[in-house]
Amino acid sequence: MKITKPLSTCVVLTMLGVSAGCSYPSKEKNEDETSPAKVPHIRIVANSLGMKFPLGMDANHNPYLAYIEKNTGMEVNVTLPPLNGYDDKLNVIMTSGEPPDLLNTANPSWFINFVNQKALTPLNDYIDKYGANLKAKIPKEAWDNVTVNGQIYAIPSVNEVKGTEIIYARKDWLDKLGLQPPHSIEEFTAVMKAFAERDPDGNGIQDTYGLSILERLGRTSPFLGAFGAQMNAWYERDGKLVYSGILPEMKQALTYMNSLYEQNILDPEFPLNKIDILGEKVARGKIGLYSAAWSDTRSHIEQNRKSDPTAVWIPLDYPTGPGGKHGVYSTSIVRSYNVVPVKSQNAAAVVKFLDFIAGPAQNTLKLGFEKEVWTQVNGKLSIRLDEHIKQAYRGIYGALVDTIDRDLTRKRLDGLGEQFRLYENLQRIDNNLMQNRFNGPPTPAMGKHQVKLSKLQEETFTRIIAGMSPIDEFDVFVKNWKDAGGDEITGEVNEWWRQSGK
């Protein structure tokens, strides 16, 4: 049964604690092994991406790391902190007496904060000497994002996709209820209301949701876009850049999302919906319309199809709102930042390691080992999905320095199954992007204020949607955001805008 509103209020107020601490793994050495003085040894901290290792393997003992070590002549020790509180773990590691040689983070505020503290090694000279593949494959815009006062403080991993979200819906539910695929935001509301109230799964119980989203307002992009706003973006207004989160358009979007909640259309458990929880609801057939990731057609949606052969999922147009507005957020060109603490003496080895991943190793880490995972026949990839999934952990290493190869991307996605429409999904997203106009490096004030401002925004927006705060609380948020560092950030963003000549 659906969770009730009073219980959902408790859900919103639930606070999750974050523990910290980390230790570095060690590798057993044989007495006759080459001495450490002759074998470059680096310690890295990376994001697990939620990947699992096959039985008997781990981050430090598997064929892909062995392949990297063999071809670089290095010994690499890998630490994978838990995903929950990942950047908090990095903070603890950075302040330890002996930080590792490489840390990877997707958080630009974390990156610029340690730049401000002068805790990171400038990498220009090392990249010039040892980073030929990095220089050739990473575009200038990405390098600009990690360059502060002429110094490169991180090697960026590049986003292979320009956007993430695309709305998918159960066509069999639409047909059963006599509904057409929606286009306007009003039509979307009507469809979602029907999915919540009219028993589309036919089990005689009102246990389906009209819409479900993630914690921190994840998977809301198409619905915000209908009102001309996106989370964490900057748009031009009267020749200046303004933060999307304080625009009147965002207030309109929050008002709409709250109306879905008040009508029992929106899943009231949303404040605690992590991706695995949302995915499980999709797979169990409790959700018939949601903003999916472009790759969900071969994960959560496919799981639902396997458990319910009558399920038919189709992509929908992005909802059009007042004034014909529609669209989805655009991702930053930088997927993550690879930094070297100033206390490390191994910057050269780190750059060589990352240069190998960006160059000779890129295809192997994207596709897997040839003949084990894939073969190529007449220019088309044939992928063994069982082995592809089993060896997916290779992405932990490949994601450190992802690069863009459009031809390889299409071959790979089509090889995973053209029925999943993966490349088609990316094209649909690309054609509906709302461009974030700020694409420079994080500013100093972002390093100082962004964490608390993000928390303020997430908590305020969640409370407004869940009806725990009136919509006018948005106006209080705008003032607080400006006073707590938002105005300082806005000034720096517009100085970048002025200097860039945009």
XYZ file of C-alpha atoms in Angstrom:
502
model
C 0.000 0.000 0.000
C 1.076 3.585 -0.498
C 2.670 5.396 2.387
C 0.401 7.980 4.007
C 1.084 11.695 4.243
C 1.683 11.804 8.038
C 4.276 9.070 7.697
C 5.875 10.847 4.727
C 6.374 13.919 6.929
C 8.516 11.762 9.192
C 10.385 10.579 6.103
C 11.222 14.167 5.146
C 12.555 14.881 8.641
C 14.721 11.765 8.782
C 18.390 12.671 8.891
C 21.020 10.231 7.756
C 24.342 10.206 9.621
C 27.661 10.045 7.763
C 30.586 8.151 9.169
C 34.137 8.831 8.150
C 37.391 7.012 8.026
C 39.419 5.150 5.504
C 42.377 2.842 5.313
C 44.554 1.956 2.393
C 44.724 -1.601 1.094
C 48.000 -3.387 0.825
C 49.175 -6.024 -1.563
C 51.060 -9.087 -0.480
C 54.643 -9.135 -1.723
C 56.846 -12.112 -2.454
C 60.406 -11.935 -1.201
C 61.770 -12.197 -4.739
C 59.480 -9.444 -6.036
C 61.080 -6.377 -7.575
C 61.972 -3.881 -4.885
C 59.666 -0.901 -4.387
C 62.502 1.452 -5.278
C 62.521 0.105 -8.825
C 58.765 -0.238 -9.329
C 56.722 3.002 -9.233
C 54.097 2.623 -6.553
C 51.022 4.857 -6.360
C 48.025 4.874 -4.065
C 44.715 6.073 -5.485
C 41.269 6.783 -4.059
C 38.491 6.290 -6.601
C 34.715 6.128 -6.840
C 33.337 2.589 -6.965
C 30.371 3.773 -9.077
C 28.389 1.130 -7.201
C 30.167 -1.630 -9.108
C 30.548 -5.131 -7.726
C 33.464 -7.505 -8.253
C 33.184 -11.166 -9.243
C 33.753 -13.722 -6.521
C 37.404 -13.849 -5.518
C 38.241 -10.407 -6.899
C 38.412 -6.909 -5.461
C 39.673 -3.455 -6.409
C 43.293 -4.559 -6.001
C 43.110 -8.068 -7.396
C 41.456 -8.379 -10.802
C 42.494 -8.793 -14.466
C 41.879 -5.161 -15.445
C 44.095 -3.688 -12.770
C 46.688 -6.344 -13.628
C 46.461 -5.213 -17.268
C 47.056 -1.580 -16.227
C 49.956 -2.474 -13.951
C 51.614 -4.660 -16.566
C 51.442 -1.976 -19.252
C 52.502 0.925 -17.025
C 55.132 -0.935 -15.021
C 53.526 0.362 -11.832
C 52.077 -1.060 -8.681
C 48.702 0.562 -7.981
C 46.919 0.330 -4.639
C 43.232 1.257 -4.849
C 40.858 2.452 -2.121
C 37.115 2.651 -2.827
C 35.338 4.597 -0.048
C 31.620 3.918 0.477
C 29.432 5.983 -1.834
C 27.422 7.385 1.063
C 29.388 10.403 2.261
C 32.093 9.886 -0.345
C 33.406 13.469 -0.299
C 33.374 13.489 3.502
C 35.680 10.474 3.371
C 37.939 12.380 0.971
C 38.095 15.245 3.455
C 39.318 12.881 6.164
C 41.857 11.348 3.811
C 43.191 14.751 2.714
C 43.770 15.827 6.303
C 45.509 12.595 7.251
C 49.253 12.595 7.793
C 49.950 10.672 4.615
C 47.355 11.259 1.896
C 47.395 9.109 -1.254
C 48.872 10.124 -4.601
C 45.562 10.485 -6.449
C 42.015 11.275 -5.375
C 39.011 11.351 -7.676
C 35.913 13.465 -7.000
C 32.919 14.546 -9.045
C 32.283 17.517 -6.748
C 33.572 20.839 -8.171
C 33.154 22.538 -4.778
C 35.378 19.941 -3.137
C 37.961 20.492 -5.877
C 38.072 24.281 -5.635
C 38.044 24.210 -1.838
C 41.357 22.353 -1.785
C 42.730 24.557 -4.552
C 41.949 27.507 -2.267
C 43.839 25.760 0.540
C 46.868 25.277 -1.741
C 46.640 21.577 -0.962
C 46.817 20.330 -4.562
C 49.798 19.971 -6.895
C 49.890 22.055 -10.111
C 50.225 19.532 -12.936
C 51.154 21.652 -15.985
C 54.774 20.490 -16.268
C 53.916 16.832 -15.654
C 51.187 16.895 -18.295
C 53.561 18.497 -20.805
C 56.146 15.750 -20.179
C 54.008 12.659 -19.669
C 50.488 13.444 -20.836
C 50.476 13.276 -24.641
C 47.250 11.249 -24.738
C 45.625 13.473 -22.128
C 46.431 16.600 -24.154
C 45.184 15.025 -27.383
C 41.914 13.582 -26.091
C 40.671 16.061 -23.494
C 39.087 19.201 -25.044
C 40.120 22.725 -24.124
C 36.818 23.466 -22.376
C 37.504 20.638 -19.915
C 41.041 21.873 -19.245
C 39.630 25.369 -18.673
C 37.403 23.884 -15.962
C 40.400 22.683 -13.949
C 42.705 25.655 -14.533
C 42.964 28.367 -11.869
C 45.255 31.360 -12.416
C 47.016 29.509 -15.203
C 47.702 26.391 -13.135
C 46.124 23.002 -13.913
C 45.097 21.443 -10.595
C 43.308 18.339 -11.859
C 43.186 15.978 -14.792
C 39.534 15.953 -15.852
C 37.448 12.990 -16.826
C 35.090 14.068 -19.605
C 31.358 13.432 -19.674
C 30.605 11.149 -22.603
C 26.959 12.257 -22.579
C 25.576 15.808 -22.669
C 22.507 15.071 -20.553
C 20.978 12.249 -18.543
C 17.196 12.337 -18.160
C 14.471 11.183 -20.511
C 10.833 10.440 -19.627
C 9.650 6.870 -20.126
C 6.089 5.604 -19.621
C 4.136 2.354 -19.690
C 2.267 2.347 -23.016
C 0.261 -0.689 -21.903
C -1.043 1.378 -18.968
C -1.910 4.261 -21.267
C -3.799 1.895 -23.561
C -5.619 0.178 -20.701
C -6.850 3.526 -19.345
C -7.712 4.910 -22.788
C -5.039 7.626 -22.635
C -2.764 9.106 -25.291
C 0.923 9.903 -24.742
C 0.981 13.352 -23.077
C 2.677 16.484 -24.428
C 1.665 19.506 -22.353
C 2.297 19.692 -18.611
C -1.476 19.571 -18.098
C -1.700 16.338 -20.087
C 1.174 14.880 -18.073
C -0.641 15.746 -14.859
C -3.800 14.003 -16.071
C -1.888 10.857 -17.051
C 0.023 10.729 -13.776
C -3.197 11.208 -11.799
C -4.769 8.319 -13.682
C -1.753 6.110 -13.022
C -2.061 6.892 -9.306
C -5.834 6.452 -8.974
C -7.220 4.143 -11.647
C -5.462 0.867 -10.807
C -3.436 0.579 -14.035
C -1.845 -2.713 -12.933
C -5.283 -4.248 -12.342
C -4.554 -5.769 -8.937
C -7.504 -4.081 -7.228
C -5.246 -2.107 -4.876
C -4.333 1.568 -5.102
C -0.606 0.922 -4.852
C 0.889 2.612 -7.922
C 2.429 6.074 -8.128
C 1.729 8.732 -10.717
C 5.320 9.907 -10.466
C 8.327 9.050 -8.347
C 11.561 11.020 -8.059
C 14.860 10.751 -6.195
C 16.037 12.336 -2.978
C 17.430 15.867 -3.363
C 14.998 16.414 -6.245
C 16.803 14.030 -8.572
C 14.929 12.964 -11.705
C 12.806 16.118 -11.814
C 14.595 17.810 -14.713
C 11.886 17.490 -17.415
C 9.228 18.829 -15.049
C 11.365 21.782 -13.954
C 12.205 22.392 -17.603
C 8.527 22.895 -18.397
C 8.777 26.080 -16.329
C 12.129 27.200 -17.750
C 14.356 26.233 -14.833
C 16.869 23.550 -13.908
C 18.733 22.704 -10.731
C 22.212 24.185 -10.261
C 22.383 26.090 -13.547
C 23.136 29.654 -14.597
C 21.102 31.499 -17.226
C 21.532 34.853 -18.915
C 19.108 37.602 -17.935
C 19.616 41.149 -19.214
C 23.255 40.524 -20.077
C 24.179 38.961 -16.727
C 24.224 35.427 -15.379
C 21.755 34.555 -12.636
C 21.437 31.384 -10.597
C 18.485 29.232 -11.654
C 17.587 28.232 -8.104
C 16.467 31.746 -7.163
C 14.491 32.549 -10.312
C 10.680 33.021 -10.313
C 10.575 30.101 -12.758
C 11.909 27.802 -10.039
C 9.184 28.983 -7.680
C 6.600 28.093 -10.351
C 8.165 24.650 -10.764
C 8.146 23.982 -7.025
C 4.523 25.079 -6.839
C 3.690 22.531 -9.531
C 5.626 19.727 -7.815
C 3.854 20.522 -4.547
C 0.496 20.282 -6.346
C 1.413 16.735 -7.424
C 2.220 15.873 -3.838
C -1.032 17.358 -2.515
C -3.027 15.384 -5.087
C -1.360 12.124 -4.021
C 0.231 11.853 -7.463
C 3.861 12.152 -6.305
C 5.414 9.300 -4.346
C 5.512 10.639 -0.752
C 8.607 8.557 -0.005
C 10.658 10.648 -2.440
C 12.932 12.265 0.210
C 14.449 8.832 0.909
C 14.429 7.477 -2.637
C 17.992 6.580 -3.481
C 18.558 5.247 -6.993
C 18.340 1.584 -5.986
C 15.028 2.218 -4.207
C 13.519 4.056 -7.181
C 14.827 1.371 -9.525
C 13.268 -1.353 -7.416
C 9.874 0.408 -7.575
C 10.130 0.606 -11.355
C 11.147 -3.043 -11.601
C 8.216 -4.135 -9.376
C 5.697 -2.303 -11.543
C 4.731 0.386 -9.017
C 5.691 3.231 -11.361
C 4.432 3.704 -14.902
C 5.948 7.095 -15.715
C 9.163 8.679 -14.507
C 12.213 10.617 -15.606
C 14.566 7.778 -16.399
C 18.281 7.832 -16.996
C 19.029 7.281 -20.667
C 20.437 3.833 -19.821
C 17.499 2.634 -17.690
C 16.000 0.803 -20.662
C 18.550 -1.952 -20.099
C 18.403 -1.881 -16.301
C 15.294 -1.022 -14.259
C 12.907 -0.890 -17.212
C 14.266 -4.153 -18.623
C 13.895 -5.787 -15.188
C 10.252 -4.741 -15.174
C 9.717 -6.136 -18.667
C 11.209 -9.461 -17.638
C 8.987 -9.741 -14.572
C 5.901 -8.529 -16.449
C 5.846 -9.562 -20.128
C 2.820 -7.281 -20.730
C 4.872 -4.169 -19.875
C 5.590 -1.926 -22.853
C 7.708 1.188 -22.225
C 8.007 4.144 -24.629
C 9.888 7.454 -24.483
C 7.738 10.575 -24.242
C 8.220 14.113 -25.443
C 9.422 16.487 -22.761
C 6.426 18.200 -21.137
C 5.696 21.665 -22.483
C 4.761 24.256 -19.918
C 3.705 27.915 -19.866
C 5.011 29.824 -22.845
C 6.039 26.659 -24.659
C 9.016 26.025 -22.363
C 10.504 22.563 -22.200
C 13.853 20.842 -21.829
C 16.297 18.944 -19.681
C 19.489 19.896 -17.861
C 22.871 19.744 -19.566
C 25.756 18.025 -17.820
C 29.083 19.699 -17.200
C 31.804 18.663 -19.622
C 33.836 17.562 -16.594
C 32.649 14.270 -15.168
C 35.195 14.168 -12.344
C 38.477 15.630 -11.122
C 41.702 13.697 -10.536
C 43.906 15.595 -8.091
C 47.342 15.023 -6.579
C 47.864 16.233 -2.988
C 50.912 18.456 -2.504
C 52.299 15.935 -0.009
C 52.548 13.286 -2.742
C 55.939 12.737 -4.363
C 54.461 10.744 -7.236
C 52.795 13.315 -9.495
C 54.779 12.128 -12.521
C 53.696 8.508 -11.999
C 50.073 9.579 -11.522
C 50.076 11.473 -14.823
C 51.658 8.501 -16.613
C 49.025 6.210 -15.090
C 46.145 8.455 -16.203
C 47.714 9.000 -19.626
C 47.674 5.247 -20.214
C 44.006 5.047 -19.228
C 43.098 7.918 -21.570
C 45.175 6.470 -24.416
C 46.030 2.795 -25.053
C 43.698 1.465 -22.352
C 40.595 3.467 -23.244
C 38.971 0.948 -25.600
C 39.731 -2.006 -23.340
C 38.305 -0.281 -20.274
C 35.182 0.837 -22.177
C 34.496 -2.412 -24.022
C 36.237 -5.095 -22.001
C 38.733 -7.661 -23.179
C 38.308 -8.568 -26.842
C 37.034 -12.117 -27.451
C 36.023 -12.382 -23.790
C 33.432 -9.593 -23.835
C 33.159 -8.554 -27.465
C 34.019 -9.332 -31.062
C 33.624 -7.233 -34.196
C 32.021 -8.544 -37.370
C 31.578 -6.367 -40.471
C 32.174 -3.222 -38.456
C 29.531 -4.058 -35.813
C 30.244 -4.994 -32.236
C 28.820 -8.199 -30.866
C 28.813 -8.046 -27.060
C 28.369 -10.991 -24.699
C 26.038 -9.366 -22.199
C 26.785 -11.877 -19.438
C 30.501 -11.143 -19.592
C 29.898 -7.437 -20.134
C 27.950 -7.309 -16.873
C 30.357 -9.582 -15.012
C 33.315 -7.412 -15.991
C 31.545 -4.049 -15.624
C 33.823 -3.187 -12.681
C 36.443 -2.191 -15.266
C 34.503 1.078 -15.466
C 35.936 2.088 -12.081
C 39.318 2.502 -13.750
C 38.102 3.725 -17.140
C 35.921 6.435 -15.591
C 38.994 8.062 -14.051
C 39.751 9.568 -17.460
C 36.764 9.082 -19.700
C 37.073 10.562 -23.196
C 34.686 11.099 -26.095
C 34.685 8.974 -29.239
C 31.264 9.323 -30.876
C 31.771 6.443 -33.309
C 32.868 4.096 -30.529
C 29.977 5.263 -28.337
C 27.414 4.405 -30.998
C 28.970 1.030 -31.774
C 29.147 0.158 -28.093
C 25.572 1.198 -27.313
C 24.151 -0.546 -30.368
C 26.203 -3.623 -29.476
C 24.482 -3.757 -26.092
C 21.161 -4.219 -27.877
C 19.485 -1.898 -30.337
C 16.149 -2.722 -28.700
C 17.237 -0.637 -25.705
C 17.386 2.544 -27.836
C 20.448 3.789 -25.938
C 21.949 5.890 -28.708
C 18.491 7.093 -29.735
C 17.877 8.173 -26.140
C 21.061 10.236 -26.116
C 20.060 11.955 -29.335
C 16.620 12.797 -27.924
C 18.283 14.330 -24.872
C 20.820 16.260 -26.959
C 17.987 17.868 -28.926
C 16.296 19.188 -25.771
C 19.142 20.533 -23.636
C 18.806 23.707 -21.602
C 22.376 24.968 -21.651
C 24.031 26.030 -18.424
C 25.788 29.265 -19.422
C 28.489 28.993 -16.751
C 31.103 26.491 -17.881
C 34.225 27.878 -16.251
C 36.199 26.486 -13.294
C 34.544 26.586 -9.880
C 35.059 30.007 -8.344
C 36.783 30.595 -4.976
C 33.475 31.535 -3.339
C 31.976 28.245 -4.507
C 34.657 26.480 -2.517
C 33.712 28.472 0.565
C 29.926 28.477 0.318
C 28.589 25.891 -2.143
C 28.217 22.985 0.289
C 26.041 24.929 2.741
C 24.112 26.617 -0.072
C 23.372 23.265 -1.698
C 22.134 21.869 1.606
C 19.974 24.958 2.162
C 18.462 24.546 -1.300
C 17.838 20.819 -1.010
C 16.168 21.104 2.382
C 14.034 24.112 1.447
C 12.870 22.695 -1.883
C 12.090 19.304 -0.342
C 10.027 20.884 2.447
C 8.110 23.051 -0.037
C 7.253 20.107 -2.280
C 6.205 17.968 0.690
C 3.931 20.725 2.010
C 5.945 21.201 5.191
C 6.726 24.805 4.273
C 4.483 27.234 2.364
C 5.514 28.214 -1.135
C 6.364 31.700 0.138
C 9.258 30.073 1.998
C 10.947 30.239 -1.403
C 11.267 34.033 -1.070
C 12.956 33.588 2.322
C 15.293 31.034 0.722
C 16.286 33.505 -2.009
C 17.299 36.103 0.580
C 19.147 33.561 2.696
C 20.923 32.148 -0.349
C 22.162 35.585 -1.360
C 23.252 36.527 2.157
C 25.028 33.200 2.807
C 27.446 33.556 -0.093
C 25.232 33.436 -3.159
C 25.828 37.090 -3.993
C 29.581 36.554 -3.712
C 29.401 33.569 -6.057
C 27.205 35.535 -8.481
C 29.789 38.323 -8.591
C 32.599 35.896 -9.414
C 30.510 34.069 -12.022
C 29.741 37.350 -13.770
C 33.384 38.408 -13.650
C 34.205 35.151 -15.438
C 31.351 35.933 -17.871
C 32.825 39.376 -18.531
C 36.372 38.135 -19.010
C 35.299 35.299 -21.276
C 33.622 37.776 -23.601
C 30.490 35.676 -23.836
